PDB file of C-alpha atoms in Angstrom:
ATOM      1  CA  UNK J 735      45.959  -0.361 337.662  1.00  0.00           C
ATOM      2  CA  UNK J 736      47.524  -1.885 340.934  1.00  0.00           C
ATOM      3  CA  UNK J 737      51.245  -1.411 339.439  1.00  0.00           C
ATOM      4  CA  UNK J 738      52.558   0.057 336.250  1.00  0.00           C
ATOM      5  CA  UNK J 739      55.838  -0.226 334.645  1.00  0.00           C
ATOM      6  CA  UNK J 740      56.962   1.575 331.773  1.00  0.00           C
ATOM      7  CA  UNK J 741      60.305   1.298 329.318  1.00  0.00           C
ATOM      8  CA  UNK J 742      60.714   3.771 326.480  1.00  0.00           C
ATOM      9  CA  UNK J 743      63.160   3.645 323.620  1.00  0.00           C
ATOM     10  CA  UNK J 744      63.421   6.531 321.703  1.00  0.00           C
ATOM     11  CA  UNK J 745      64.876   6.127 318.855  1.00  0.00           C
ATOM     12  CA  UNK J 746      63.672   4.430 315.258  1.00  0.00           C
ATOM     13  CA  UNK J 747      63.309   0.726 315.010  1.00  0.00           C
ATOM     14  CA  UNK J 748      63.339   0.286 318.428  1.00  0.00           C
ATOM     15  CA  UNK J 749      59.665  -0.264 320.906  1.00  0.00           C
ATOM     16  CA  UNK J 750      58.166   1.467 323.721  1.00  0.00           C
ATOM     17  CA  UNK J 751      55.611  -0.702 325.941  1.00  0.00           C
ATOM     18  CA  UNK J 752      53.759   0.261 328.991  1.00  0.00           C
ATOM     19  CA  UNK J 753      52.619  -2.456 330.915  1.00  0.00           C
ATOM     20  CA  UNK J 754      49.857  -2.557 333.567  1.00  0.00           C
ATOM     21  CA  UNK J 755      49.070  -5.169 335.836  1.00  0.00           C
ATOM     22  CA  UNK J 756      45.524  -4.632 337.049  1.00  0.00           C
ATOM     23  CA  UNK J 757      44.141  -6.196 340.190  1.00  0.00           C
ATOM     24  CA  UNK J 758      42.066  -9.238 339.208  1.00  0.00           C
ATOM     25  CA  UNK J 759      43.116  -9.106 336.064  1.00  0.00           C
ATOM     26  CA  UNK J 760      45.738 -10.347 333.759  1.00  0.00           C
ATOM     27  CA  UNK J 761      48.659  -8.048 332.040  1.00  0.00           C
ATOM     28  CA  UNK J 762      47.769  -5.606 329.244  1.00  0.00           C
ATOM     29  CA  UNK J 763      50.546  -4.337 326.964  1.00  0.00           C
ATOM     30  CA  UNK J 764      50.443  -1.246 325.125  1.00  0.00           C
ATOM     31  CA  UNK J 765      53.256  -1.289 322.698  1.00  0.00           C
ATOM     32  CA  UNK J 766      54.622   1.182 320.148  1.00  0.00           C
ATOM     33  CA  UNK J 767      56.932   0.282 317.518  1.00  0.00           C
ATOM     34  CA  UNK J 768      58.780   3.364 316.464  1.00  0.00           C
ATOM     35  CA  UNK J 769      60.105   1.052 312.843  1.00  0.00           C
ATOM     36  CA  UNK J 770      59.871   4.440 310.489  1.00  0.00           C
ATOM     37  CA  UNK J 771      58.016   6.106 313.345  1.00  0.00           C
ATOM     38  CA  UNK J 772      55.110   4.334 313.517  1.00  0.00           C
ATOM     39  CA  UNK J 773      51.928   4.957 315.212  1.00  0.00           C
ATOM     40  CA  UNK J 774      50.849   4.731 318.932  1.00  0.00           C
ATOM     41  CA  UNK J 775      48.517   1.328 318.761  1.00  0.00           C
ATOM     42  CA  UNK J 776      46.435   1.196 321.926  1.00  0.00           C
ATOM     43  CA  UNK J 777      44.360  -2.142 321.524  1.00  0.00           C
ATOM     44  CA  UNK J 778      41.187  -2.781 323.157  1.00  0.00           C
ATOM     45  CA  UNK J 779      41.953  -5.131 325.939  1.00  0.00           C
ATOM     46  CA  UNK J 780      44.750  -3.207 326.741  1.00  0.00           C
ATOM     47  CA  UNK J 781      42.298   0.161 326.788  1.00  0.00           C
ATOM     48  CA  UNK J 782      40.086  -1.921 329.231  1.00  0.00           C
ATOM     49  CA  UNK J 783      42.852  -3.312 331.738  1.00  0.00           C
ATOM     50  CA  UNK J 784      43.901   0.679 331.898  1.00  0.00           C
ATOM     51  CA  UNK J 785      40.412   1.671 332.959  1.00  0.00           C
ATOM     52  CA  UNK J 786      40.465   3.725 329.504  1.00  0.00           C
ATOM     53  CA  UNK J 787      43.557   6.244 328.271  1.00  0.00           C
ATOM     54  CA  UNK J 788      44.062   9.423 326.111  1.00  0.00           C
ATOM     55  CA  UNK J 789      46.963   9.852 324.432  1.00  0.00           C
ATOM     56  CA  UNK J 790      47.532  13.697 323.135  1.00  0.00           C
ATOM     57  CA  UNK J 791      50.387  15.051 320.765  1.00  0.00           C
ATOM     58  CA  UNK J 792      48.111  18.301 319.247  1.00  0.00           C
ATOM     59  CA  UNK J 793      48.847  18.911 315.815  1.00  0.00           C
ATOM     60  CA  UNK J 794      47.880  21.674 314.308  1.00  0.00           C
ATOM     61  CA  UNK J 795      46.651  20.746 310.658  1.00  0.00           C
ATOM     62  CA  UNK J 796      44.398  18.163 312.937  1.00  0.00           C
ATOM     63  CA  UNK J 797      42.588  20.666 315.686  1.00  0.00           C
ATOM     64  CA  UNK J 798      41.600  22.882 312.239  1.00  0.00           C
ATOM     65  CA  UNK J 799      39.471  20.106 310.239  1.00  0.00           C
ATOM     66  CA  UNK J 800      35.927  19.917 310.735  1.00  0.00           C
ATOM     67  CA  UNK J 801      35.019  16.536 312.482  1.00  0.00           C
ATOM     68  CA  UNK J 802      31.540  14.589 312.432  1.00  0.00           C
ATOM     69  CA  UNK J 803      29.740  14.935 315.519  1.00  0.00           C
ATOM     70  CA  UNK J 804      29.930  12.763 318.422  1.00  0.00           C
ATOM     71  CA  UNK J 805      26.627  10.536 319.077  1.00  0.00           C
ATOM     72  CA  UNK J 806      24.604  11.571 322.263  1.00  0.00           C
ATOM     73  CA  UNK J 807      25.719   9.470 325.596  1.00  0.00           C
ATOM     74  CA  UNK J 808      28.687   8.421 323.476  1.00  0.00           C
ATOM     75  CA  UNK J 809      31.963   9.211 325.115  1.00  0.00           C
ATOM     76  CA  UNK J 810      34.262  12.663 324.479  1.00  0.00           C
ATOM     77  CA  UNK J 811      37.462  12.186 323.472  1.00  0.00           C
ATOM     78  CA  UNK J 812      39.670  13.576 320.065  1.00  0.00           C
ATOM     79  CA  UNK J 813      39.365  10.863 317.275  1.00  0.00           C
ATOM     80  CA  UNK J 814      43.233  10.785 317.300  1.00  0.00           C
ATOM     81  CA  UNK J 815      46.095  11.765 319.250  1.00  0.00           C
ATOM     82  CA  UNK J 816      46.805  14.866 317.407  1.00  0.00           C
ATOM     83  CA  UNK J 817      43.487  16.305 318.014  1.00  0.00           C
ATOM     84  CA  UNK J 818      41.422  14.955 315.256  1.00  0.00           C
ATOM     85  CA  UNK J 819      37.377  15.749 316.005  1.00  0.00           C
ATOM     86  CA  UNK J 820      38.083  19.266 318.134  1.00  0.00           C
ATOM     87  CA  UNK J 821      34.816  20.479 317.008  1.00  0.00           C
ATOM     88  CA  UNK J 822      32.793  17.936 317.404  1.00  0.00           C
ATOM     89  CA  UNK J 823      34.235  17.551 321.352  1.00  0.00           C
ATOM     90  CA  UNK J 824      32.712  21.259 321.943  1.00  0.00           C
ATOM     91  CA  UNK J 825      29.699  20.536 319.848  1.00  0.00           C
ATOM     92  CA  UNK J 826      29.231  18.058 322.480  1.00  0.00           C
ATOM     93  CA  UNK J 827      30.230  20.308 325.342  1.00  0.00           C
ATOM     94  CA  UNK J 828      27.406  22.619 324.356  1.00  0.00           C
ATOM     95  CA  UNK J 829      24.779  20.365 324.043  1.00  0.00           C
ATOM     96  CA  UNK J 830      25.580  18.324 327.227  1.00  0.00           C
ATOM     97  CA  UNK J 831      26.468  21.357 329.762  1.00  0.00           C
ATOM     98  CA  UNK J 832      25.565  25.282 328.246  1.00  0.00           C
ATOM     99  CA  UNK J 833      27.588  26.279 331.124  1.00  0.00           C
ATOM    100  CA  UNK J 834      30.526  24.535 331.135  1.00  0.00           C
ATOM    101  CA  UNK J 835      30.386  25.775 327.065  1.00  0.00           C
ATOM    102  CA  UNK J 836      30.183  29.272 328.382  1.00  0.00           C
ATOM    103  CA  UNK J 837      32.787  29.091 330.727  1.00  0.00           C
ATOM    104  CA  UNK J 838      35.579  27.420 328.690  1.00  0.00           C
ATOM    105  CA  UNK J 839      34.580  30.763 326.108  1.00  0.00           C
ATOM    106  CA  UNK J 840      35.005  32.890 328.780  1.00  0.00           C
ATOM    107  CA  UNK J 841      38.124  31.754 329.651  1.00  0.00           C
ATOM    108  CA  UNK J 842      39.655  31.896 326.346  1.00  0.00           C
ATOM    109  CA  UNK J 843      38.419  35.629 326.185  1.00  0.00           C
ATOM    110  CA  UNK J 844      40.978  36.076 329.163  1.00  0.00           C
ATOM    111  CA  UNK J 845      43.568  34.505 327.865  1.00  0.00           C
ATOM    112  CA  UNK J 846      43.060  35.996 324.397  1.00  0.00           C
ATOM    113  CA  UNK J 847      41.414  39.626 325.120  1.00  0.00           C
ATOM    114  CA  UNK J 848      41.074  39.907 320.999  1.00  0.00           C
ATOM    115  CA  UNK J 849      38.630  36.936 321.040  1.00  0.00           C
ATOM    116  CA  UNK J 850      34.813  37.430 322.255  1.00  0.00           C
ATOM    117  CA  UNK J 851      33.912  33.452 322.226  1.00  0.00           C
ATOM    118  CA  UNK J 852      34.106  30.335 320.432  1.00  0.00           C
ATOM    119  CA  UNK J 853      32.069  29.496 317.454  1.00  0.00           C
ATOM    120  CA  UNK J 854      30.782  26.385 316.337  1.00  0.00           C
ATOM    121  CA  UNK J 855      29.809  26.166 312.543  1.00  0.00           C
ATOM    122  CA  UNK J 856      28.016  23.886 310.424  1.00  0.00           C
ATOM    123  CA  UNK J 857      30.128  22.426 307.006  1.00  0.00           C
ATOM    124  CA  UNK J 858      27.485  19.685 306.430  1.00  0.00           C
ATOM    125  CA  UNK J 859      24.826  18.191 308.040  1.00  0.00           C
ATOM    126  CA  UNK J 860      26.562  15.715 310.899  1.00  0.00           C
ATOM    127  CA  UNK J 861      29.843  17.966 310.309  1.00  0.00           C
ATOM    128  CA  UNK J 862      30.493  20.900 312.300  1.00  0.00           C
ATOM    129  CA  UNK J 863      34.052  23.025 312.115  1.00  0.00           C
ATOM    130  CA  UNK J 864      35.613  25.262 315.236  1.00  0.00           C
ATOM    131  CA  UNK J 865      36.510  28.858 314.706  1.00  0.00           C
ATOM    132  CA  UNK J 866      36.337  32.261 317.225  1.00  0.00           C
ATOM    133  CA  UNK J 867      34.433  35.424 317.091  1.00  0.00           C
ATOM    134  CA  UNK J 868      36.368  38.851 317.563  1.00  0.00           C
ATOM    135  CA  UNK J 869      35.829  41.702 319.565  1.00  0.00           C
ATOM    136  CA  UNK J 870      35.677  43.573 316.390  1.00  0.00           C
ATOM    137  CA  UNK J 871      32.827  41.422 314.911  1.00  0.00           C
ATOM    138  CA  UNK J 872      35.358  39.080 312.553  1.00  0.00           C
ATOM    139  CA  UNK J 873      35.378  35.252 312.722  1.00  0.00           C
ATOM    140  CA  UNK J 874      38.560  33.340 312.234  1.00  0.00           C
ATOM    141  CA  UNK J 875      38.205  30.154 310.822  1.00  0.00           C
ATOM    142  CA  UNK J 876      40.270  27.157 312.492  1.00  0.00           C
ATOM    143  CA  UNK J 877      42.046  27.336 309.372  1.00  0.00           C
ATOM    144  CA  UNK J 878      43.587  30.599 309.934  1.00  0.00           C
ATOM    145  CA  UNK J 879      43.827  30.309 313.941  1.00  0.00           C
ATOM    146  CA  UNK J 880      47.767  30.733 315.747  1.00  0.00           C
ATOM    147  CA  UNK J 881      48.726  27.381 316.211  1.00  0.00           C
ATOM    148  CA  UNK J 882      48.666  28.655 320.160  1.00  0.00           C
ATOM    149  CA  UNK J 883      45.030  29.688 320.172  1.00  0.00           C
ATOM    150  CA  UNK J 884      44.456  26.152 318.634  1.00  0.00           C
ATOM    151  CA  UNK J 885      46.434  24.432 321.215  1.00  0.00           C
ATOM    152  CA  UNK J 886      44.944  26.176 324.407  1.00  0.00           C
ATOM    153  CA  UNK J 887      41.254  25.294 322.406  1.00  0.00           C
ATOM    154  CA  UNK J 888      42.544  21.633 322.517  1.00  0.00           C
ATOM    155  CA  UNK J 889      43.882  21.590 325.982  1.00  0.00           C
ATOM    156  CA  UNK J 890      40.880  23.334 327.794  1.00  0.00           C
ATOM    157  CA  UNK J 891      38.905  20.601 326.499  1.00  0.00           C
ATOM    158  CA  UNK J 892      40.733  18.137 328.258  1.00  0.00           C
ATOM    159  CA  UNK J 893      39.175  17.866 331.580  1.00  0.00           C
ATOM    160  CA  UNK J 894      36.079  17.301 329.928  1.00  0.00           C
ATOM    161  CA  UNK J 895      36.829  13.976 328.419  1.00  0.00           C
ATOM    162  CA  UNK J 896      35.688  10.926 329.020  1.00  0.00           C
ATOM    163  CA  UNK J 897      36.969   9.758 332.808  1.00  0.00           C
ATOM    164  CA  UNK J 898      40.272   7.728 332.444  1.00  0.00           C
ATOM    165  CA  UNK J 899      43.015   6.077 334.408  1.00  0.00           C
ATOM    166  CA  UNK J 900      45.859   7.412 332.416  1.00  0.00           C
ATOM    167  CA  UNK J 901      46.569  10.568 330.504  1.00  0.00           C
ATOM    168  CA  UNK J 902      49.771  10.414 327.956  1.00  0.00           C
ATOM    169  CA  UNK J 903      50.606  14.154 326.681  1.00  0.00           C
ATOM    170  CA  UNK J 904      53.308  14.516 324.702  1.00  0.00           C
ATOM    171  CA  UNK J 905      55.556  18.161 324.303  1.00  0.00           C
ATOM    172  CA  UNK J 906      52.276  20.151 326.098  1.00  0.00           C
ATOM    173  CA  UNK J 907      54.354  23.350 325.180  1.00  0.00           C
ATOM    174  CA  UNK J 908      54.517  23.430 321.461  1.00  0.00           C
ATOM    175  CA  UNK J 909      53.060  26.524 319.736  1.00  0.00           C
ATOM    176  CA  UNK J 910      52.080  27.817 323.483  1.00  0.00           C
ATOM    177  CA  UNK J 911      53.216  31.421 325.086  1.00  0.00           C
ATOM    178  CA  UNK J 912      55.044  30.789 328.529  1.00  0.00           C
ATOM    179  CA  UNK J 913      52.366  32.532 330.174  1.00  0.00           C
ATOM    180  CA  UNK J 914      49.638  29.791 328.792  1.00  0.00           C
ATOM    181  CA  UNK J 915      52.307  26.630 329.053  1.00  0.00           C
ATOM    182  CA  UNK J 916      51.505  27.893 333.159  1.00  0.00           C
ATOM    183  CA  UNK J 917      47.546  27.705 332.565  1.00  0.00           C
ATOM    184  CA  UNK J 918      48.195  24.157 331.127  1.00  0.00           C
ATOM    185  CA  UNK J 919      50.360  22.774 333.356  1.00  0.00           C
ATOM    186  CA  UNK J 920      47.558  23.530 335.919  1.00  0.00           C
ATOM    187  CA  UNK J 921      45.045  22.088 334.367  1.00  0.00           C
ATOM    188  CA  UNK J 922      47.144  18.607 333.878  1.00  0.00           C
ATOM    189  CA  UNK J 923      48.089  19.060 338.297  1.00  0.00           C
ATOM    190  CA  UNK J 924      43.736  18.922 338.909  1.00  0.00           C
ATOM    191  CA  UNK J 925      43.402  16.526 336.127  1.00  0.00           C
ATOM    192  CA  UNK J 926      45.769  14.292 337.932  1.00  0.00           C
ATOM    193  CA  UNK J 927      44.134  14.385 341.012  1.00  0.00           C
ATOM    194  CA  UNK J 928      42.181  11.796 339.530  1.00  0.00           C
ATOM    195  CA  UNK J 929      43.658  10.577 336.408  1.00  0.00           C
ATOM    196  CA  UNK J 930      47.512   9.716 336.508  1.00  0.00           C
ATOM    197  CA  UNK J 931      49.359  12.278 334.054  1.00  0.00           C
ATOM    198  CA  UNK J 932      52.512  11.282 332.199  1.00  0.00           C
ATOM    199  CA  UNK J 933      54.173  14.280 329.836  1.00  0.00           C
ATOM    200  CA  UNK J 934      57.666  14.170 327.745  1.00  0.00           C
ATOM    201  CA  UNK J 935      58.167  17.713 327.688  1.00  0.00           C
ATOM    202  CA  UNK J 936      61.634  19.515 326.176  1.00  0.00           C
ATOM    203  CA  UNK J 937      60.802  22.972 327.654  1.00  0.00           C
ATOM    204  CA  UNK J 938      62.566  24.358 330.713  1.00  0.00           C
ATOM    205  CA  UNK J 939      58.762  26.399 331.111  1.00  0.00           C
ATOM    206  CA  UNK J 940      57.443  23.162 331.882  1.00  0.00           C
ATOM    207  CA  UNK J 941      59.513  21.965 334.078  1.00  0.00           C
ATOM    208  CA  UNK J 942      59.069  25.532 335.899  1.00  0.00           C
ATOM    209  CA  UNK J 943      55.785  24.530 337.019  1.00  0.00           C
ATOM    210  CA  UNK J 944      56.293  21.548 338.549  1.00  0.00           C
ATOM    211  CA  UNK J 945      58.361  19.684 341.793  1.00  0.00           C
ATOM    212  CA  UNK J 946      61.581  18.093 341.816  1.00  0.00           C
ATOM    213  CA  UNK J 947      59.692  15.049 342.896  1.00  0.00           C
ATOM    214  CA  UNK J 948      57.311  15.260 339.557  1.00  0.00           C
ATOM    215  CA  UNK J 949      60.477  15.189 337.084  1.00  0.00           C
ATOM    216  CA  UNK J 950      62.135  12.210 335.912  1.00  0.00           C
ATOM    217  CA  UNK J 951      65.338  12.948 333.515  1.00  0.00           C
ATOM    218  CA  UNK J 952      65.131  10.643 330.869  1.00  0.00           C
ATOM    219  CA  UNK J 953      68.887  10.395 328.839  1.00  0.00           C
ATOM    220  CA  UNK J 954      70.411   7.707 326.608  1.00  0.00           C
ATOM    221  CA  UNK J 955      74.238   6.962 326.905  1.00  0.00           C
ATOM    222  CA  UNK J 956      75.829   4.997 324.069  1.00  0.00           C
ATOM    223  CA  UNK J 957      77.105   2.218 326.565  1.00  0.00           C
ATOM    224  CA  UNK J 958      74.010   1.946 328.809  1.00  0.00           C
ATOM    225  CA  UNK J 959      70.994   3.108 326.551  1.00  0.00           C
ATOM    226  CA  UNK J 960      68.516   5.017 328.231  1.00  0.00           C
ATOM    227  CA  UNK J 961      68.917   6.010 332.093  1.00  0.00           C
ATOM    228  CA  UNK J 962      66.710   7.828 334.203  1.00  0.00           C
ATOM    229  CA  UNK J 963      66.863   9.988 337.247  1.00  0.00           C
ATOM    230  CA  UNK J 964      64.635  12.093 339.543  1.00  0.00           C
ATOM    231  CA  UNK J 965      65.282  15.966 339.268  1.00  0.00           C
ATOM    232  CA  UNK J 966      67.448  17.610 341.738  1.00  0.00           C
ATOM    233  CA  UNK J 967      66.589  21.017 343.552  1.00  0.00           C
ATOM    234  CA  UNK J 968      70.019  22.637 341.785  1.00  0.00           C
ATOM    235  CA  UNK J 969      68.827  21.419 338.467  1.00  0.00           C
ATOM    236  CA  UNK J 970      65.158  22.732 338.855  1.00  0.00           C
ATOM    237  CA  UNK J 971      66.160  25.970 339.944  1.00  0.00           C
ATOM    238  CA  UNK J 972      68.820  25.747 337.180  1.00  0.00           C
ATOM    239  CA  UNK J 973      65.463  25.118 334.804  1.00  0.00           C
ATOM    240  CA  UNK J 974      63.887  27.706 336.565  1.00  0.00           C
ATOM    241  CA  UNK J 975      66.702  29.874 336.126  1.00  0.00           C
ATOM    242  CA  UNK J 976      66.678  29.400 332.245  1.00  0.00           C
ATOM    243  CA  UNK J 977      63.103  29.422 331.863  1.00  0.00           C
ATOM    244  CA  UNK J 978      62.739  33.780 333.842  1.00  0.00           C
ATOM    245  CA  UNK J 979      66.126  34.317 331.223  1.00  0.00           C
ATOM    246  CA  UNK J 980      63.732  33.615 327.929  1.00  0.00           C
ATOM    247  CA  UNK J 981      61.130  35.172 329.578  1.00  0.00           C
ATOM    248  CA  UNK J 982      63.412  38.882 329.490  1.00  0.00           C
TER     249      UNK J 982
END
């Protein structure tokens, strides 16, 4: 995009758009309408004028279903924004890269010394489900994973998606231990060394992680609506601050 411009309203009945204007190009919108909390809607032309998006809010009941697989050369990305088609995103992992496969189980074994590596497991023929194999020998379904080993499943996936020119995540930190919030939070910093990364985050662990110059404050005053302002250095150590207190 050669400029973006964004409005949110938070609050139901009321509609967030985020409009790009792309060089050569007209004006795509994409528009939310939060009437009884509806759904993101992304439409197609908008999707093209972005150079492609992801939106992620990962919910657990969504990361543990089984998914159909994704169709070779088609592109990886989560069937929905809550994390629908897990699964079948490191089905394709393994059968595209073996190593990269490897590696992302090799890195949950760190961050999880109780697991051994992730398991991929057949439910039907062009269905596959996601679970984890023990130290011990056990496997854990996806149905009876933590919702944080689910989440840090979901989010190491995420640089292997499908290129885009914008990456929504929303509240990165639910279900997650501080210590893997950090792990995150780096993996969003490379991502956006090529993809721009916009997260709504509540958590002062977050916010820990980052610059003064990567936070906007987003409030809403009764008179004004909603204002926003960059972070200060007294209010990020202040986060900071807050965030080594929950830690104790």
């Amino acid at each position: 995009p050669q400029a973006t411009m964004s409005e949110f309203s938070l609050y139901g009945h009321e509609t967030a758009t985020l409009e790009a204007h792309v060089e050569g190009a007209g004006v795509a919108i994409v528009l939310r309408d939060r009437g009884g909390w509806g759904e993101h809607h992304v439409d197609d032309e908008a999707r093209s004028a972005l150079g492609g998006q992801h939106t992620l809010h990962f919910e657990p009941e969504s990361l543990r279903q089984a998914s159909a697989l994704i169709p070779e050369g088609a592109p990886l990305r989560f069937a929905d924004e809550r994390g629908l088609g897990l699964p079948a995103v490191y089905d394709a992992i393994l059968s595209r890269d073996v190593a990269t496969y490897m590696a992302l189980s090799e890195r949950l074994a760190k961050s999880f010394p109780t697991v051994k590596s992730i398991s991929l497991k057949n439910t039907h023929q062009q269905t596959k489900s996601l679970g984890v194999q023990l130290e011990d020998g056990a496997f854990v379904a996806a149905t009876a994973m933590s919702e944080g080993l689910l989440r840090f499943l979901a989010f190491a996936a995420v640089p292997y998606l499908a290129p885009a020119a914008l990456l929504l995540v929303e509240e990165p930190e639910n279900g997650l231990h501080s210590a893997r919030i950090r792990y995150v939070v780096a993996m969003l910093r490379e991502i956006s060394k090529t993809t721009q990364v916009v997260v709504a985050t509540h958590s002062p662990f977050v916010v820990e992680e980052l610059e003064p110059g990567e936070v906007t404050l987003l409030g809403r005053d009764a008179e004004k609506g909603t204002e926003a302002a960059t972070l200060t250095d007294n209010v990020l150590e202040g986060a900071r601050a807050k965030a080594l207190a929950l830690r104790k």
